[in-house]
Coordinates of N, CA, C and O in Angstrom, one line a residue:
M1 N 1.0 -1.3 0.2 CA 0.0 0.3 -0.2 C 0.6 1.1 0.0 O 1.9 1.0 0.8
G2 N 0.6 2.1 -0.9 CA 1.3 3.7 -0.9 C 0.8 4.6 0.4 O -0.1 3.9 1.6
E3 N 1.2 5.6 0.4 CA 1.1 6.4 1.8 C 0.0 6.3 2.3 O -0.6 6.5 3.3
N4 N -1.1 6.9 0.9 CA -2.1 7.6 1.2 C -3.3 6.3 1.6 O -4.4 6.3 1.3
G5 N -2.7 4.9 1.7 CA -3.9 4.1 1.3 C -4.2 3.3 0.1 O -4.9 2.3 0.2
T6 N -3.5 3.6 -0.7 CA -4.0 2.9 -2.6 C -2.8 2.1 -2.7 O -1.9 2.3 -2.4
S7 N -3.1 0.9 -3.3 CA -2.6 -0.1 -3.2 C -1.7 0.3 -4.9 O -1.9 0.4 -5.8
L8 N -0.9 -0.6 -5.1 CA -0.2 -0.5 -5.7 C -0.8 -0.7 -7.4 O -0.6 0.0 -8.3
D9 N -1.9 -1.6 -7.1 CA -3.0 -1.7 -8.6 C -3.5 -1.0 -8.8 O -3.4 -0.6 -10.3
A10 N -3.9 -0.4 -7.7 CA -4.6 1.2 -8.3 C -3.8 2.0 -8.6 O -4.5 2.9 -9.2
L11 N -2.8 2.1 -8.2 CA -2.0 3.4 -8.7 C -1.3 3.0 -10.2 O -1.2 4.2 -11.0
L12 N -1.2 2.1 -10.0 CA -1.0 1.6 -11.8 C -2.3 1.7 -12.9 O -1.7 2.2 -14.0
A13 N -3.0 1.3 -12.6 CA -4.2 1.6 -13.0 C -4.0 3.1 -13.7 O -4.9 3.3 -14.6
F14 N -4.1 3.6 -12.7 CA -4.6 5.5 -12.6 C -3.3 5.9 -13.4 O -3.7 6.7 -14.0
V15 N -2.0 5.3 -13.5 CA -1.1 5.5 -14.3 C -1.2 4.8 -16.0 O -1.2 6.0 -17.0
V16 N -1.9 4.1 -16.1 CA -2.3 3.1 -17.2 C -2.9 4.3 -17.8 O -3.3 4.5 -19.3
R17 N -4.5 4.1 -17.5 CA -5.5 5.0 -17.9 C -4.9 6.7 -18.2 O -5.5 7.2 -19.4
G18 N -4.0 7.0 -17.3 CA -3.7 8.8 -18.0 C -5.1 9.5 -17.6 O -5.7 9.6 -16.7
V19 N -4.5 10.9 -18.0 CA -5.1 11.7 -17.6 C -6.0 12.5 -18.7 O -5.1 12.5 -19.6
P20 N -7.4 13.1 -18.9 CA -8.0 13.2 -19.9 C -6.9 14.8 -20.5 O -6.7 15.3 -19.2
V21 N -7.0 15.1 -21.2 CA -6.3 16.1 -22.1 C -7.6 17.2 -22.4 O -8.4 16.7 -22.9
D22 N -7.1 18.4 -21.9 CA -8.7 19.5 -22.3 C -7.8 19.7 -24.0 O -6.5 20.3 -24.3
P23 N -8.8 19.7 -25.1 CA -8.5 19.6 -26.5 C -8.4 21.6 -26.7 O -7.3 21.4 -27.1
E24 N -8.6 22.0 -25.9 CA -8.0 23.9 -26.1 C -6.8 24.1 -25.7 O -6.2 24.8 -26.3
A25 N -6.7 23.4 -24.2 CA -5.3 23.5 -23.9 C -4.2 23.0 -24.5 O -2.8 23.7 -24.8
E26 N -4.4 21.4 -25.1 CA -3.6 21.1 -26.2 C -3.1 22.1 -27.6 O -2.1 22.0 -27.8
G27 N -4.2 22.5 -27.6 CA -3.7 23.4 -29.4 C -3.6 24.7 -29.0 O -2.6 24.7 -29.4
R28 N -3.7 25.3 -28.0 CA -3.0 26.6 -27.4 C -1.3 26.0 -27.4 O -0.8 27.0 -27.8
A29 N -1.1 24.9 -26.8 CA 0.0 24.9 -26.8 C 1.0 24.2 -27.8 O 2.0 24.5 -28.0
V30 N 0.2 23.6 -28.9 CA 0.5 23.3 -30.0 C 0.7 24.4 -31.0 O 1.9 24.7 -31.2
A31 N -0.1 25.3 -31.0 CA 0.5 26.6 -31.6 C 1.3 27.5 -30.4 O 1.9 28.3 -31.9
A32 N 1.3 27.5 -29.7 CA 2.9 28.2 -29.0 C 4.3 27.4 -29.4 O 4.9 28.0 -29.5
Y33 N 4.1 26.1 -29.9 CA 5.3 25.3 -30.4 C 5.6 25.6 -31.6 O 6.9 26.3 -31.8
R34 N 4.7 25.6 -32.2 CA 4.6 26.5 -33.7 C 5.2 27.6 -34.1 O 6.1 28.0 -35.1
A35 N 4.5 28.5 -33.4 CA 4.9 29.9 -33.3 C 6.6 30.2 -32.8 O 7.0 30.7 -33.5
A36 N 7.0 29.7 -31.9 CA 8.2 29.5 -31.7 C 9.3 28.9 -32.4 O 10.3 29.4 -32.7
R37 N 9.1 27.8 -33.5 CA 9.5 27.3 -33.6 C 9.7 28.2 -35.3 O 10.6 28.4 -35.9
E38 N 8.7 28.7 -35.4 CA 8.5 29.6 -36.6 C 9.5 31.1 -36.7 O 10.5 31.7 -37.7
D39 N 9.8 31.3 -35.5 CA 10.1 32.6 -35.0 C 12.0 32.6 -34.6 O 12.6 33.3 -34.3
G40 N 12.1 30.9 -35.3 CA 13.8 30.8 -35.2 C 14.2 30.2 -33.8 O 15.2 30.0 -33.7
A41 N 13.2 30.2 -32.7 CA 13.6 29.8 -31.5 C 13.7 28.2 -31.3 O 14.7 27.9 -30.2
H42 N 13.9 27.4 -32.0 CA 14.2 26.1 -32.1 C 15.5 25.7 -33.2 O 15.6 24.6 -33.5
G43 N 16.2 27.1 -33.7 CA 17.5 26.9 -34.5 C 18.4 26.3 -34.2 O 19.5 25.8 -34.3
A44 N 18.5 25.8 -32.7 CA 20.0 25.6 -32.0 C 20.1 23.6 -32.6 O 19.2 22.9 -32.8
R45 N 21.2 24.1 -32.9 CA 21.8 22.3 -33.0 C 21.3 21.5 -32.2 O 21.6 21.7 -30.9
T46 N 21.4 19.9 -32.2 CA 21.0 19.1 -31.2 C 22.5 18.6 -30.5 O 23.3 18.5 -31.4
R47 N 23.1 18.6 -28.9 CA 24.2 18.5 -28.9 C 24.1 16.9 -29.3 O 23.0 15.8 -29.0
R48 N 25.5 16.2 -29.8 CA 25.8 14.9 -29.5 C 25.2 13.8 -28.3 O 24.5 12.8 -28.3
R49 N 25.1 14.2 -27.5 CA 24.6 13.7 -26.1 C 23.1 13.8 -25.8 O 22.7 12.7 -25.3
D50 N 22.9 14.3 -26.4 CA 21.2 14.7 -26.4 C 20.4 13.8 -27.5 O 19.1 13.6 -27.5
D51 N 21.3 13.1 -28.6 CA 20.8 12.7 -29.3 C 20.7 10.8 -28.8 O 21.5 10.1 -28.9
W52 N 19.6 10.1 -28.7 CA 19.6 8.9 -28.2 C 19.2 8.2 -29.4 O 19.1 6.9 -29.0
R53 N 19.2 8.3 -30.5 CA 19.3 7.3 -31.0 C 20.2 6.8 -31.3 O 21.5 6.8 -31.5
P54 N 19.8 5.2 -32.0 CA 21.5 4.6 -32.1 C 22.8 4.7 -33.4 O 22.1 5.7 -33.9
R55 N 23.8 4.4 -32.9 CA 24.9 4.8 -33.6 C 24.6 5.1 -35.1 O 25.1 6.1 -36.1
E56 N 23.8 3.7 -35.4 CA 23.9 3.7 -37.0 C 22.9 5.0 -37.3 O 23.2 5.3 -39.1
Q57 N 21.9 5.2 -37.0 CA 21.7 6.1 -37.3 C 21.7 7.6 -37.4 O 21.6 8.4 -37.6
R58 N 22.2 7.8 -36.0 CA 23.0 9.4 -35.9 C 23.7 9.9 -36.9 O 23.6 10.8 -37.6
R59 N 25.1 8.8 -37.4 CA 25.8 9.9 -38.1 C 26.4 8.9 -39.2 O 26.9 7.3 -39.1
P60 N 24.8 8.9 -40.2 CA 25.2 8.0 -41.3 C 26.2 8.0 -42.1 O 26.9 6.8 -42.9
G61 N 27.1 8.6 -42.0 CA 28.5 8.4 -42.7 C 28.7 9.0 -44.4 O 27.6 9.4 -44.7
R62 N 29.5 9.4 -44.8 CA 29.5 9.7 -46.7 C 29.8 8.1 -46.9 O 30.5 7.3 -46.6
E63 N 29.0 8.5 -47.9 CA 29.3 7.2 -49.0 C 30.3 7.6 -50.2 O 29.9 9.1 -50.7
F64 N 31.3 6.8 -50.2 CA 32.5 7.5 -51.5 C 32.1 6.4 -52.3 O 32.1 5.2 -52.3
E65 N 32.7 7.0 -53.4 CA 32.6 5.9 -54.7 C 33.6 5.3 -54.8 O 35.1 6.3 -54.9
E66 N 33.9 4.3 -55.4 CA 35.5 4.2 -56.0 C 35.3 3.9 -57.2 O 34.9 4.0 -57.8
S67 N 36.8 4.2 -57.2 CA 37.1 4.9 -58.6 C 37.9 3.6 -59.4 O 38.3 2.7 -58.7

């Protein structure tokens, strides 16, 4: 049981179900993101340590033609 008397099953069920999203709030958040992106706020390059893709996908490397 948790501190407030809830069982682990009840806590997991709550997390899995999620919280309903307010469609208007979601729309405002998306609009704010798009406005910031268009204004150039997201122009910074991703740091290598922040890129969690597998190594093969991060740096595809150059393809060289054999002569």
